[in-house]
PDB file of C-alpha atoms and ligand atoms in Angstrom:
ATOM      1  CA  UNK A   1       0.008   0.008   0.011  1.00  0.00           C
ATOM      2  CA  UNK A   2       1.503   3.313  -1.075  1.00  0.00           C
ATOM      3  CA  UNK A   3       2.154   5.846   1.663  1.00  0.00           C
ATOM      4  CA  UNK A   4       2.267   9.559   1.147  1.00  0.00           C
ATOM      5  CA  UNK A   5       5.606  10.250   2.826  1.00  0.00           C
ATOM      6  CA  UNK A   6       7.677   7.392   1.395  1.00  0.00           C
ATOM      7  CA  UNK A   7       9.883   9.797  -0.540  1.00  0.00           C
ATOM      8  CA  UNK A   8      10.192  12.329   2.227  1.00  0.00           C
ATOM      9  CA  UNK A   9      13.902  13.413   2.401  1.00  0.00           C
ATOM     10  CA  UNK A  10      14.862  11.037  -0.414  1.00  0.00           C
ATOM     11  CA  UNK A  11      17.217  12.650  -2.949  1.00  0.00           C
ATOM     12  CA  UNK A  12      15.794  12.169  -6.438  1.00  0.00           C
ATOM     13  CA  UNK A  13      17.432  13.127  -9.747  1.00  0.00           C
ATOM     14  CA  UNK A  14      15.133  13.580 -12.738  1.00  0.00           C
ATOM     15  CA  UNK A  15      16.083  14.177 -16.405  1.00  0.00           C
ATOM     16  CA  UNK A  16      13.686  15.875 -18.776  1.00  0.00           C
ATOM     17  CA  UNK A  17      12.113  17.629 -15.791  1.00  0.00           C
ATOM     18  CA  UNK A  18      10.962  20.621 -17.843  1.00  0.00           C
ATOM     19  CA  UNK A  19       7.853  19.036 -19.344  1.00  0.00           C
ATOM     20  CA  UNK A  20       5.334  16.239 -19.316  1.00  0.00           C
ATOM     21  CA  UNK A  21       6.085  13.314 -17.049  1.00  0.00           C
ATOM     22  CA  UNK A  22       9.369  14.797 -15.790  1.00  0.00           C
ATOM     23  CA  UNK A  23       7.449  17.815 -14.529  1.00  0.00           C
ATOM     24  CA  UNK A  24       4.825  15.523 -12.971  1.00  0.00           C
ATOM     25  CA  UNK A  25       7.487  13.466 -11.159  1.00  0.00           C
ATOM     26  CA  UNK A  26       9.019  16.715  -9.827  1.00  0.00           C
ATOM     27  CA  UNK A  27       5.747  18.111  -8.491  1.00  0.00           C
ATOM     28  CA  UNK A  28       4.497  14.830  -6.969  1.00  0.00           C
ATOM     29  CA  UNK A  29       7.841  14.183  -5.297  1.00  0.00           C
ATOM     30  CA  UNK A  30       8.172  17.740  -4.024  1.00  0.00           C
ATOM     31  CA  UNK A  31       4.759  17.334  -2.418  1.00  0.00           C
ATOM     32  CA  UNK A  32       6.111  14.297  -0.555  1.00  0.00           C
ATOM     33  CA  UNK A  33       9.137  16.261   0.749  1.00  0.00           C
ATOM     34  CA  UNK A  34      11.770  14.794  -1.581  1.00  0.00           C
ATOM     35  CA  UNK A  35      14.969  16.662  -2.314  1.00  0.00           C
ATOM     36  CA  UNK A  36      15.143  17.253  -6.030  1.00  0.00           C
ATOM     37  CA  UNK A  37      17.894  17.420  -8.647  1.00  0.00           C
ATOM     38  CA  UNK A  38      16.190  18.594 -11.810  1.00  0.00           C
ATOM     39  CA  UNK A  39      17.605  18.835 -15.313  1.00  0.00           C
ATOM     40  CA  UNK A  40      16.449  19.431 -18.889  1.00  0.00           C
ATOM     41  CA  UNK A  41      18.010  20.421 -22.182  1.00  0.00           C
ATOM     42  CA  UNK A  42      15.363  23.193 -22.542  1.00  0.00           C
ATOM     43  CA  UNK A  43      16.228  25.973 -20.093  1.00  0.00           C
ATOM     44  CA  UNK A  44      12.871  27.774 -20.399  1.00  0.00           C
ATOM     45  CA  UNK A  45      10.968  24.554 -19.785  1.00  0.00           C
ATOM     46  CA  UNK A  46      13.111  23.808 -16.745  1.00  0.00           C
ATOM     47  CA  UNK A  47      12.564  27.317 -15.411  1.00  0.00           C
ATOM     48  CA  UNK A  48       8.812  26.689 -15.829  1.00  0.00           C
ATOM     49  CA  UNK A  49       8.940  23.624 -13.644  1.00  0.00           C
ATOM     50  CA  UNK A  50      11.028  25.405 -11.037  1.00  0.00           C
ATOM     51  CA  UNK A  51       8.539  28.296 -10.945  1.00  0.00           C
ATOM     52  CA  UNK A  52       5.711  25.821 -10.245  1.00  0.00           C
ATOM     53  CA  UNK A  53       7.602  24.210  -7.388  1.00  0.00           C
ATOM     54  CA  UNK A  54       8.869  27.262  -5.570  1.00  0.00           C
ATOM     55  CA  UNK A  55       8.539  31.030  -6.014  1.00  0.00           C
ATOM     56  CA  UNK A  56      12.211  31.564  -5.223  1.00  0.00           C
ATOM     57  CA  UNK A  57      14.244  28.488  -6.106  1.00  0.00           C
ATOM     58  CA  UNK A  58      17.565  30.129  -5.233  1.00  0.00           C
ATOM     59  CA  UNK A  59      16.524  30.060  -1.578  1.00  0.00           C
ATOM     60  CA  UNK A  60      15.036  26.593  -1.554  1.00  0.00           C
ATOM     61  CA  UNK A  61      17.310  24.089   0.201  1.00  0.00           C
ATOM     62  CA  UNK A  62      15.449  21.164  -1.322  1.00  0.00           C
ATOM     63  CA  UNK A  63      15.875  21.860  -5.061  1.00  0.00           C
ATOM     64  CA  UNK A  64      18.918  22.079  -7.363  1.00  0.00           C
ATOM     65  CA  UNK A  65      18.826  22.217 -11.112  1.00  0.00           C
ATOM     66  CA  UNK A  66      20.949  22.428 -14.251  1.00  0.00           C
ATOM     67  CA  UNK A  67      20.508  22.541 -17.968  1.00  0.00           C
ATOM     68  CA  UNK A  68      21.923  19.365 -19.512  1.00  0.00           C
ATOM     69  CA  UNK A  69      21.833  17.248 -22.619  1.00  0.00           C
ATOM     70  CA  UNK A  70      21.617  13.585 -21.499  1.00  0.00           C
ATOM     71  CA  UNK A  71      23.526  12.522 -24.605  1.00  0.00           C
ATOM     72  CA  UNK A  72      26.574  14.413 -23.361  1.00  0.00           C
ATOM     73  CA  UNK A  73      28.658  12.362 -20.825  1.00  0.00           C
ATOM     74  CA  UNK A  74      30.325  15.490 -19.503  1.00  0.00           C
ATOM     75  CA  UNK A  75      26.969  16.933 -18.581  1.00  0.00           C
ATOM     76  CA  UNK A  76      26.258  13.760 -16.647  1.00  0.00           C
ATOM     77  CA  UNK A  77      29.462  14.186 -14.649  1.00  0.00           C
ATOM     78  CA  UNK A  78      28.356  17.761 -13.836  1.00  0.00           C
ATOM     79  CA  UNK A  79      24.915  16.520 -12.786  1.00  0.00           C
ATOM     80  CA  UNK A  80      26.499  13.950 -10.489  1.00  0.00           C
ATOM     81  CA  UNK A  81      28.747  16.646  -9.005  1.00  0.00           C
ATOM     82  CA  UNK A  82      25.640  18.773  -8.408  1.00  0.00           C
ATOM     83  CA  UNK A  83      24.186  15.854  -6.420  1.00  0.00           C
ATOM     84  CA  UNK A  84      27.314  15.498  -4.354  1.00  0.00           C
ATOM     85  CA  UNK A  85      27.790  19.217  -3.736  1.00  0.00           C
ATOM     86  CA  UNK A  86      24.117  19.933  -2.941  1.00  0.00           C
ATOM     87  CA  UNK A  87      22.871  16.831  -1.139  1.00  0.00           C
ATOM     88  CA  UNK A  88      25.983  14.654  -0.691  1.00  0.00           C
ATOM     89  CA  UNK A  89      24.500  11.860  -2.733  1.00  0.00           C
ATOM     90  CA  UNK A  90      21.390  10.520  -4.474  1.00  0.00           C
ATOM     91  CA  UNK A  91      18.767   7.818  -3.691  1.00  0.00           C
ATOM     92  CA  UNK A  92      16.865   7.634  -6.938  1.00  0.00           C
ATOM     93  CA  UNK A  93      17.532   8.462 -10.570  1.00  0.00           C
ATOM     94  CA  UNK A  94      14.591   8.769 -12.968  1.00  0.00           C
ATOM     95  CA  UNK A  95      15.945   8.504 -16.509  1.00  0.00           C
ATOM     96  CA  UNK A  96      12.976  10.224 -18.076  1.00  0.00           C
ATOM     97  CA  UNK A  97      14.279  12.523 -20.820  1.00  0.00           C
ATOM     98  CA  UNK A  98      13.342  11.305 -24.300  1.00  0.00           C
ATOM     99  CA  UNK A  99      12.463  12.441 -27.818  1.00  0.00           C
ATOM    100  CA  UNK A 100       9.854  11.173 -30.264  1.00  0.00           C
ATOM    101  CA  UNK A 101      12.339  10.512 -33.084  1.00  0.00           C
ATOM    102  CA  UNK A 102      11.869  10.786 -36.820  1.00  0.00           C
ATOM    103  CA  UNK A 103       8.130  10.095 -37.027  1.00  0.00           C
ATOM    104  CA  UNK A 104       8.764   8.986 -40.595  1.00  0.00           C
ATOM    105  CA  UNK A 105       9.124   5.697 -42.457  1.00  0.00           C
ATOM    106  CA  UNK A 106      12.594   4.142 -42.328  1.00  0.00           C
ATOM    107  CA  UNK A 107      13.347   5.127 -45.930  1.00  0.00           C
ATOM    108  CA  UNK A 108      12.572   8.795 -45.319  1.00  0.00           C
ATOM    109  CA  UNK A 109      14.491   9.081 -42.059  1.00  0.00           C
ATOM    110  CA  UNK A 110      18.185  10.012 -42.321  1.00  0.00           C
ATOM    111  CA  UNK A 111      20.778   7.927 -40.427  1.00  0.00           C
ATOM    112  CA  UNK A 112      21.677  11.025 -38.356  1.00  0.00           C
ATOM    113  CA  UNK A 113      18.150  10.985 -36.912  1.00  0.00           C
ATOM    114  CA  UNK A 114      18.447   7.327 -35.816  1.00  0.00           C
ATOM    115  CA  UNK A 115      21.783   8.213 -34.249  1.00  0.00           C
ATOM    116  CA  UNK A 116      20.262  11.176 -32.344  1.00  0.00           C
ATOM    117  CA  UNK A 117      17.291   9.135 -31.127  1.00  0.00           C
ATOM    118  CA  UNK A 118      19.615   6.375 -29.874  1.00  0.00           C
ATOM    119  CA  UNK A 119      21.999   8.943 -28.360  1.00  0.00           C
ATOM    120  CA  UNK A 120      19.193  10.516 -26.291  1.00  0.00           C
ATOM    121  CA  UNK A 121      16.771   7.676 -25.582  1.00  0.00           C
ATOM    122  CA  UNK A 122      19.249   4.857 -25.189  1.00  0.00           C
ATOM    123  CA  UNK A 123      22.848   6.011 -24.662  1.00  0.00           C
ATOM    124  CA  UNK A 124      21.641   8.967 -22.588  1.00  0.00           C
ATOM    125  CA  UNK A 125      20.111   6.497 -20.127  1.00  0.00           C
ATOM    126  CA  UNK A 126      23.123   4.153 -20.258  1.00  0.00           C
ATOM    127  CA  UNK A 127      25.442   7.030 -19.353  1.00  0.00           C
ATOM    128  CA  UNK A 128      23.017   8.088 -16.610  1.00  0.00           C
ATOM    129  CA  UNK A 129      23.072   4.631 -15.081  1.00  0.00           C
ATOM    130  CA  UNK A 130      26.860   4.344 -15.235  1.00  0.00           C
ATOM    131  CA  UNK A 131      27.385   7.811 -13.778  1.00  0.00           C
ATOM    132  CA  UNK A 132      24.813   7.640 -10.962  1.00  0.00           C
ATOM    133  CA  UNK A 133      25.169   3.965  -9.882  1.00  0.00           C
ATOM    134  CA  UNK A 134      28.176   4.742  -7.635  1.00  0.00           C
ATOM    135  CA  UNK A 135      25.973   7.225  -5.777  1.00  0.00           C
ATOM    136  CA  UNK A 136      23.054   4.773  -5.551  1.00  0.00           C
ATOM    137  CA  UNK A 137      25.351   1.949  -4.349  1.00  0.00           C
ATOM    138  CA  UNK A 138      26.323   4.115  -1.339  1.00  0.00           C
ATOM    139  CA  UNK A 139      22.681   4.231  -0.035  1.00  0.00           C
ATOM    140  CA  UNK A 140      20.826   1.768   2.111  1.00  0.00           C
ATOM    141  CA  UNK A 141      17.828   2.170  -0.189  1.00  0.00           C
ATOM    142  CA  UNK A 142      18.074   3.259  -3.800  1.00  0.00           C
ATOM    143  CA  UNK A 143      16.117   3.066  -6.990  1.00  0.00           C
ATOM    144  CA  UNK A 144      16.901   3.345 -10.677  1.00  0.00           C
ATOM    145  CA  UNK A 145      13.882   4.130 -12.873  1.00  0.00           C
ATOM    146  CA  UNK A 146      14.340   3.814 -16.614  1.00  0.00           C
ATOM    147  CA  UNK A 147      11.556   4.991 -18.890  1.00  0.00           C
ATOM    148  CA  UNK A 148      10.992   2.735 -21.901  1.00  0.00           C
ATOM    149  CA  UNK A 149       7.571   2.682 -23.628  1.00  0.00           C
ATOM    150  CA  UNK A 150       4.968   0.316 -24.941  1.00  0.00           C
ATOM    151  CA  UNK A 151       6.996   0.840 -28.069  1.00  0.00           C
ATOM    152  CA  UNK A 152       9.599  -1.209 -26.247  1.00  0.00           C
ATOM    153  CA  UNK A 153       7.203  -4.174 -26.871  1.00  0.00           C
ATOM    154  CA  UNK A 154       6.061  -3.535 -30.439  1.00  0.00           C
ATOM    155  CA  UNK A 155       7.533  -2.111 -33.631  1.00  0.00           C
ATOM    156  CA  UNK A 156       5.104   0.421 -35.105  1.00  0.00           C
ATOM    157  CA  UNK A 157       5.159   2.196 -38.504  1.00  0.00           C
ATOM    158  CA  UNK A 158       6.903   5.609 -38.616  1.00  0.00           C
ATOM    159  CA  UNK A 159       8.735   4.919 -35.365  1.00  0.00           C
ATOM    160  CA  UNK A 160      11.562   2.523 -36.141  1.00  0.00           C
ATOM    161  CA  UNK A 161      14.195   4.727 -34.440  1.00  0.00           C
ATOM    162  CA  UNK A 162      12.033   5.362 -31.394  1.00  0.00           C
ATOM    163  CA  UNK A 163      11.103   1.655 -31.102  1.00  0.00           C
ATOM    164  CA  UNK A 164      14.755   0.625 -31.542  1.00  0.00           C
ATOM    165  CA  UNK A 165      15.786   2.980 -28.688  1.00  0.00           C
ATOM    166  CA  UNK A 166      13.027   1.758 -26.365  1.00  0.00           C
ATOM    167  CA  UNK A 167      13.601  -1.958 -27.108  1.00  0.00           C
ATOM    168  CA  UNK A 168      17.352  -1.425 -26.507  1.00  0.00           C
ATOM    169  CA  UNK A 169      16.603   0.292 -23.227  1.00  0.00           C
ATOM    170  CA  UNK A 170      14.390  -2.634 -22.149  1.00  0.00           C
ATOM    171  CA  UNK A 171      17.127  -5.180 -22.918  1.00  0.00           C
ATOM    172  CA  UNK A 172      19.771  -3.119 -21.172  1.00  0.00           C
ATOM    173  CA  UNK A 173      17.617  -2.559 -18.065  1.00  0.00           C
ATOM    174  CA  UNK A 174      16.390  -6.161 -17.765  1.00  0.00           C
ATOM    175  CA  UNK A 175      20.022  -7.366 -17.898  1.00  0.00           C
ATOM    176  CA  UNK A 176      21.147  -4.719 -15.433  1.00  0.00           C
ATOM    177  CA  UNK A 177      18.369  -5.620 -12.968  1.00  0.00           C
ATOM    178  CA  UNK A 178      19.520  -9.258 -12.836  1.00  0.00           C
ATOM    179  CA  UNK A 179      23.106  -8.227 -12.301  1.00  0.00           C
ATOM    180  CA  UNK A 180      22.380  -5.662  -9.621  1.00  0.00           C
ATOM    181  CA  UNK A 181      20.050  -7.998  -7.700  1.00  0.00           C
ATOM    182  CA  UNK A 182      23.156 -10.136  -7.016  1.00  0.00           C
ATOM    183  CA  UNK A 183      25.746  -7.555  -6.150  1.00  0.00           C
ATOM    184  CA  UNK A 184      23.718  -4.604  -4.892  1.00  0.00           C
ATOM    185  CA  UNK A 185      20.269  -5.923  -3.898  1.00  0.00           C
ATOM    186  CA  UNK A 186      19.460  -2.649  -2.076  1.00  0.00           C
ATOM    187  CA  UNK A 187      19.138  -0.932  -5.445  1.00  0.00           C
ATOM    188  CA  UNK A 188      15.672  -1.423  -6.958  1.00  0.00           C
ATOM    189  CA  UNK A 189      15.642  -1.303 -10.759  1.00  0.00           C
ATOM    190  CA  UNK A 190      12.377  -0.357 -12.469  1.00  0.00           C
ATOM    191  CA  UNK A 191      11.507  -0.518 -16.142  1.00  0.00           C
ATOM    192  CA  UNK A 192       8.537   1.682 -17.020  1.00  0.00           C
ATOM    193  CA  UNK A 193       6.411   1.190 -20.111  1.00  0.00           C
ATOM    194  CA  UNK A 194       4.033   4.102 -20.392  1.00  0.00           C
ATOM    195  CA  UNK A 195       1.130   3.801 -22.807  1.00  0.00           C
ATOM    196  CA  UNK A 196      -0.288   6.992 -24.349  1.00  0.00           C
ATOM    197  CA  UNK A 197       0.269   9.835 -21.902  1.00  0.00           C
ATOM    198  CA  UNK A 198      -0.925  13.389 -22.436  1.00  0.00           C
ATOM    199  CA  UNK A 199       2.390  15.297 -22.756  1.00  0.00           C
ATOM    200  CA  UNK A 200       4.185  17.338 -25.407  1.00  0.00           C
ATOM    201  CA  UNK A 201       6.334  14.486 -26.684  1.00  0.00           C
ATOM    202  CA  UNK A 202       4.675  14.477 -30.089  1.00  0.00           C
ATOM    203  CA  UNK A 203       6.004  17.739 -31.404  1.00  0.00           C
ATOM    204  CA  UNK A 204       6.025  16.809 -35.090  1.00  0.00           C
ATOM    205  CA  UNK A 205       3.018  17.690 -37.274  1.00  0.00           C
ATOM    206  CA  UNK A 206       3.309  14.097 -38.549  1.00  0.00           C
ATOM    207  CA  UNK A 207       2.214  12.751 -35.120  1.00  0.00           C
ATOM    208  CA  UNK A 208      -0.606  15.213 -34.503  1.00  0.00           C
ATOM    209  CA  UNK A 209      -3.345  12.618 -35.212  1.00  0.00           C
ATOM    210  CA  UNK A 210      -1.584  10.002 -33.126  1.00  0.00           C
ATOM    211  CA  UNK A 211      -1.241  12.461 -30.248  1.00  0.00           C
ATOM    212  CA  UNK A 212      -4.966  13.410 -30.289  1.00  0.00           C
ATOM    213  CA  UNK A 213      -6.083   9.784 -30.470  1.00  0.00           C
ATOM    214  CA  UNK A 214      -3.688   7.973 -28.152  1.00  0.00           C
ATOM    215  CA  UNK A 215      -1.898  10.330 -25.755  1.00  0.00           C
ATOM    216  CA  UNK A 216      -4.772  10.604 -23.305  1.00  0.00           C
ATOM    217  CA  UNK A 217      -3.765   9.423 -19.854  1.00  0.00           C
ATOM    218  CA  UNK A 218      -3.049  12.420 -17.593  1.00  0.00           C
ATOM    219  CA  UNK A 219       0.653  12.762 -16.851  1.00  0.00           C
ATOM    220  CA  UNK A 220       0.189  13.129 -13.074  1.00  0.00           C
ATOM    221  CA  UNK A 221      -1.932   9.951 -12.985  1.00  0.00           C
ATOM    222  CA  UNK A 222       0.794   8.019 -14.861  1.00  0.00           C
ATOM    223  CA  UNK A 223       3.575   9.258 -12.598  1.00  0.00           C
ATOM    224  CA  UNK A 224       1.582   8.736  -9.406  1.00  0.00           C
ATOM    225  CA  UNK A 225       1.164   5.132 -10.449  1.00  0.00           C
ATOM    226  CA  UNK A 226       4.871   4.745 -11.182  1.00  0.00           C
ATOM    227  CA  UNK A 227       5.819   6.161  -7.747  1.00  0.00           C
ATOM    228  CA  UNK A 228       3.384   3.809  -6.025  1.00  0.00           C
ATOM    229  CA  UNK A 229       4.973   0.892  -7.881  1.00  0.00           C
ATOM    230  CA  UNK A 230       8.439   2.018  -6.885  1.00  0.00           C
ATOM    231  CA  UNK A 231       7.266   1.895  -3.298  1.00  0.00           C
ATOM    232  CA  UNK A 232       6.021  -1.658  -3.893  1.00  0.00           C
ATOM    233  CA  UNK A 233       9.286  -2.575  -5.599  1.00  0.00           C
ATOM    234  CA  UNK A 234       7.547  -3.717  -8.780  1.00  0.00           C
ATOM    235  CA  UNK A 235      10.256  -4.059 -11.432  1.00  0.00           C
ATOM    236  CA  UNK A 236       8.075  -3.775 -14.565  1.00  0.00           C
ATOM    237  CA  UNK A 237       5.590  -0.939 -14.555  1.00  0.00           C
ATOM    238  CA  UNK A 238       3.020  -0.885 -17.361  1.00  0.00           C
ATOM    239  CA  UNK A 239       0.401   1.860 -17.265  1.00  0.00           C
ATOM    240  CA  UNK A 240      -1.425   4.366 -19.424  1.00  0.00           C
ATOM    241  CA  UNK A 241      -3.659   4.313 -22.475  1.00  0.00           C
ATOM    242  CA  UNK A 242      -3.354   0.996 -24.375  1.00  0.00           C
ATOM    243  CA  UNK A 243      -0.438  -0.141 -22.192  1.00  0.00           C
ATOM    244  CA  UNK A 244      -1.626  -3.441 -20.709  1.00  0.00           C
ATOM    245  CA  UNK A 245      -3.386  -4.412 -23.908  1.00  0.00           C
ATOM    246  CA  UNK A 246      -0.269  -3.788 -26.020  1.00  0.00           C
ATOM    247  CA  UNK A 247       1.912  -5.706 -23.599  1.00  0.00           C
ATOM    248  CA  UNK A 248      -0.331  -8.768 -23.663  1.00  0.00           C
ATOM    249  CA  UNK A 249      -0.891  -8.707 -27.393  1.00  0.00           C
ATOM    250  CA  UNK A 250       2.871  -8.513 -27.963  1.00  0.00           C
ATOM    251  CA  UNK A 251       3.239 -11.635 -25.766  1.00  0.00           C
ATOM    252  CA  UNK A 252       0.531 -13.820 -27.164  1.00  0.00           C
ATOM    253  CA  UNK A 253       0.087 -12.963 -30.823  1.00  0.00           C
ATOM    254  CA  UNK A 254       2.295 -14.560 -33.499  1.00  0.00           C
ATOM    255  CA  UNK A 255       4.197 -11.862 -35.379  1.00  0.00           C
ATOM    256  CA  UNK A 256       2.202 -12.382 -38.592  1.00  0.00           C
ATOM    257  CA  UNK A 257      -0.990 -11.413 -36.700  1.00  0.00           C
ATOM    258  CA  UNK A 258       0.647  -8.692 -34.723  1.00  0.00           C
ATOM    259  CA  UNK A 259       1.982  -7.191 -37.953  1.00  0.00           C
ATOM    260  CA  UNK A 260      -1.540  -6.997 -39.391  1.00  0.00           C
ATOM    261  CA  UNK A 261      -2.844  -5.373 -36.262  1.00  0.00           C
ATOM    262  CA  UNK A 262      -0.056  -2.824 -36.176  1.00  0.00           C
ATOM    263  CA  UNK A 263      -0.676  -1.964 -39.852  1.00  0.00           C
ATOM    264  CA  UNK A 264      -3.841  -0.228 -38.618  1.00  0.00           C
ATOM    265  CA  UNK A 265      -1.490   2.492 -37.381  1.00  0.00           C
ATOM    266  CA  UNK A 266      -0.861   3.319 -41.068  1.00  0.00           C
ATOM    267  CA  UNK A 267      -4.191   5.125 -41.077  1.00  0.00           C
ATOM    268  CA  UNK A 268      -2.668   7.756 -38.832  1.00  0.00           C
ATOM    269  CA  UNK A 269       0.367   8.568 -40.965  1.00  0.00           C
ATOM    270  CA  UNK A 270       0.986  10.520 -44.134  1.00  0.00           C
ATOM    271  CA  UNK A 271      -0.624   8.394 -46.824  1.00  0.00           C
ATOM    272  CA  UNK A 272       1.803   9.732 -49.462  1.00  0.00           C
ATOM    273  CA  UNK A 273       4.693   7.919 -47.747  1.00  0.00           C
ATOM    274  CA  UNK A 274       2.896   4.585 -48.236  1.00  0.00           C
ATOM    275  CA  UNK A 275       1.491   4.791 -51.753  1.00  0.00           C
ATOM    276  CA  UNK A 276       1.694   1.435 -53.508  1.00  0.00           C
ATOM    277  CA  UNK A 277       3.915   3.032 -56.143  1.00  0.00           C
ATOM    278  CA  UNK A 278       6.155   4.712 -53.578  1.00  0.00           C
ATOM    279  CA  UNK A 279       9.901   4.408 -54.240  1.00  0.00           C
ATOM    280  CA  UNK A 280      10.625   3.292 -50.670  1.00  0.00           C
ATOM    281  CA  UNK A 281      14.253   2.098 -50.570  1.00  0.00           C
ATOM    282  CA  UNK A 282      14.633   2.082 -54.359  1.00  0.00           C
TER     283      UNK A 282
HETATM  284  N1  NAD B 301       3.925  10.620 -23.602  1.00  0.00           N
HETATM  285  C1  NAD B 301       3.826   9.338 -23.910  1.00  0.00           C
HETATM  286  O1  NAD B 301       2.761   8.896 -24.335  1.00  0.00           O
HETATM  287  C2  NAD B 301       4.989   8.414 -23.669  1.00  0.00           C
HETATM  288  C3  NAD B 301       4.771   7.069 -23.865  1.00  0.00           C
HETATM  289  C4  NAD B 301       5.812   6.138 -23.665  1.00  0.00           C
HETATM  290  C5  NAD B 301       7.050   6.615 -23.219  1.00  0.00           C
HETATM  291  N2  NAD B 301       7.250   7.960 -23.034  1.00  0.00           N
HETATM  292  C6  NAD B 301       8.562   8.390 -22.549  1.00  0.00           C
HETATM  293  O2  NAD B 301       8.391   9.159 -21.389  1.00  0.00           O
HETATM  294  C7  NAD B 301       9.514  10.014 -21.246  1.00  0.00           C
HETATM  295  C8  NAD B 301       9.002  11.428 -20.989  1.00  0.00           C
HETATM  296  O3  NAD B 301       8.360  11.920 -22.113  1.00  0.00           O
HETATM  297  P1  NAD B 301       7.131  12.936 -22.089  1.00  0.00           P
HETATM  298  O4  NAD B 301       6.003  12.252 -22.732  1.00  0.00           O
HETATM  299  O5  NAD B 301       6.951  13.505 -20.738  1.00  0.00           O
HETATM  300  O6  NAD B 301       7.689  14.021 -23.151  1.00  0.00           O
HETATM  301  P2  NAD B 301       7.913  15.615 -23.051  1.00  0.00           P
HETATM  302  O7  NAD B 301       8.421  15.957 -24.405  1.00  0.00           O
HETATM  303  O8  NAD B 301       6.751  16.316 -22.526  1.00  0.00           O
HETATM  304  O9  NAD B 301       9.127  15.737 -21.988  1.00  0.00           O
HETATM  305  C9  NAD B 301      10.414  15.270 -22.313  1.00  0.00           C
HETATM  306  C10 NAD B 301      11.469  16.246 -21.726  1.00  0.00           C
HETATM  307  O10 NAD B 301      12.757  15.760 -22.092  1.00  0.00           O
HETATM  308  C11 NAD B 301      13.540  16.877 -22.477  1.00  0.00           C
HETATM  309  N3  NAD B 301      14.669  16.412 -23.339  1.00  0.00           N
HETATM  310  C12 NAD B 301      14.586  16.052 -24.651  1.00  0.00           C
HETATM  311  N4  NAD B 301      15.803  15.759 -25.120  1.00  0.00           N
HETATM  312  C13 NAD B 301      16.655  15.912 -24.048  1.00  0.00           C
HETATM  313  C14 NAD B 301      18.066  15.751 -23.880  1.00  0.00           C
HETATM  314  N5  NAD B 301      18.850  15.375 -24.907  1.00  0.00           N
HETATM  315  N6  NAD B 301      18.607  15.985 -22.670  1.00  0.00           N
HETATM  316  C15 NAD B 301      17.811  16.376 -21.628  1.00  0.00           C
HETATM  317  N7  NAD B 301      16.475  16.573 -21.717  1.00  0.00           N
HETATM  318  C16 NAD B 301      15.901  16.358 -22.917  1.00  0.00           C
HETATM  319  C17 NAD B 301      12.559  17.799 -23.208  1.00  0.00           C
HETATM  320  O11 NAD B 301      13.119  19.107 -23.277  1.00  0.00           O
HETATM  321  C18 NAD B 301      11.341  17.658 -22.408  1.00  0.00           C
HETATM  322  O12 NAD B 301      11.275  18.629 -21.363  1.00  0.00           O
HETATM  323  C19 NAD B 301      10.325   9.905 -22.547  1.00  0.00           C
HETATM  324  O13 NAD B 301      11.433   9.060 -22.370  1.00  0.00           O
HETATM  325  C20 NAD B 301       9.329   9.281 -23.525  1.00  0.00           C
HETATM  326  O14 NAD B 301       9.970   8.555 -24.533  1.00  0.00           O
HETATM  327  C21 NAD B 301       6.260   8.842 -23.289  1.00  0.00           C
END
């Protein structure tokens, strides 16, 4: 049973705290008395979150923040140093920052886009784990929360780079959780698979229809659920619009049937990209 003061005085680092779920985690945890290390690549967005939390952040002993790009390992070292200098450590890292990716078919998406999506959504999290685990190891209780997606279970059209990054993150985190359970069992590892959550992740005009139709679960509701599951030490957290259904269909359907089902997603994309006479990879 979740309690309302579980995170009181816990030191929690959150990436992508300027918007959507990152902002929700920050506000929910602040309400529980957590000490927060907040970061985002978007300075204005981060300032917006800080303004919500506290009228004068410079005088708040419970919040520290910095602008960072999770794909930059040097920024991670600076974020870790911020944790040491401000709170002398960290109990929980929420690897939340992410981007939607190309939102285009594989043939229309340049290799640089795949690289960027992997650098942020996958390698950004890997570097975060590697940088913060020494801080988490030093605590009697600690948690690592990696945000994958239901697109870590299924490959959908117009999202090959995003799906690749979220599948990779799932594989990495599942392996890490087995390893850590043996050597550092006090560190809980959580793999989160949100369904459609109402945030600003779909910034491209190409995903506008998808956003309206699927991104419906309120962000605070999603993050409240995740935090309750961290309290319960549930390693796999699946929640949000279409999440459970997608998970189970990905488990039980043969790929030939799953492929047909996922092709329904083609109704939501630019039809010109999928004309029968389209050049594709030619
Ligand atoms: N919204 C959904 O339906 C949904 C579903 C499944 C998974 N997710 C995942 O949840 C996480 C949070 O996404 P959201 O929906 O709240 O999106 P969002 O766009 O509202 O918030 C993401 C935040 O990450 C920041 N960010 C982007 N690139 C960054 C970088 N390189 N370094 C640091 N910060 C960066 C953005 O500035 C933004 O503030 C992401 O990992 C996303 O892939 C979202």
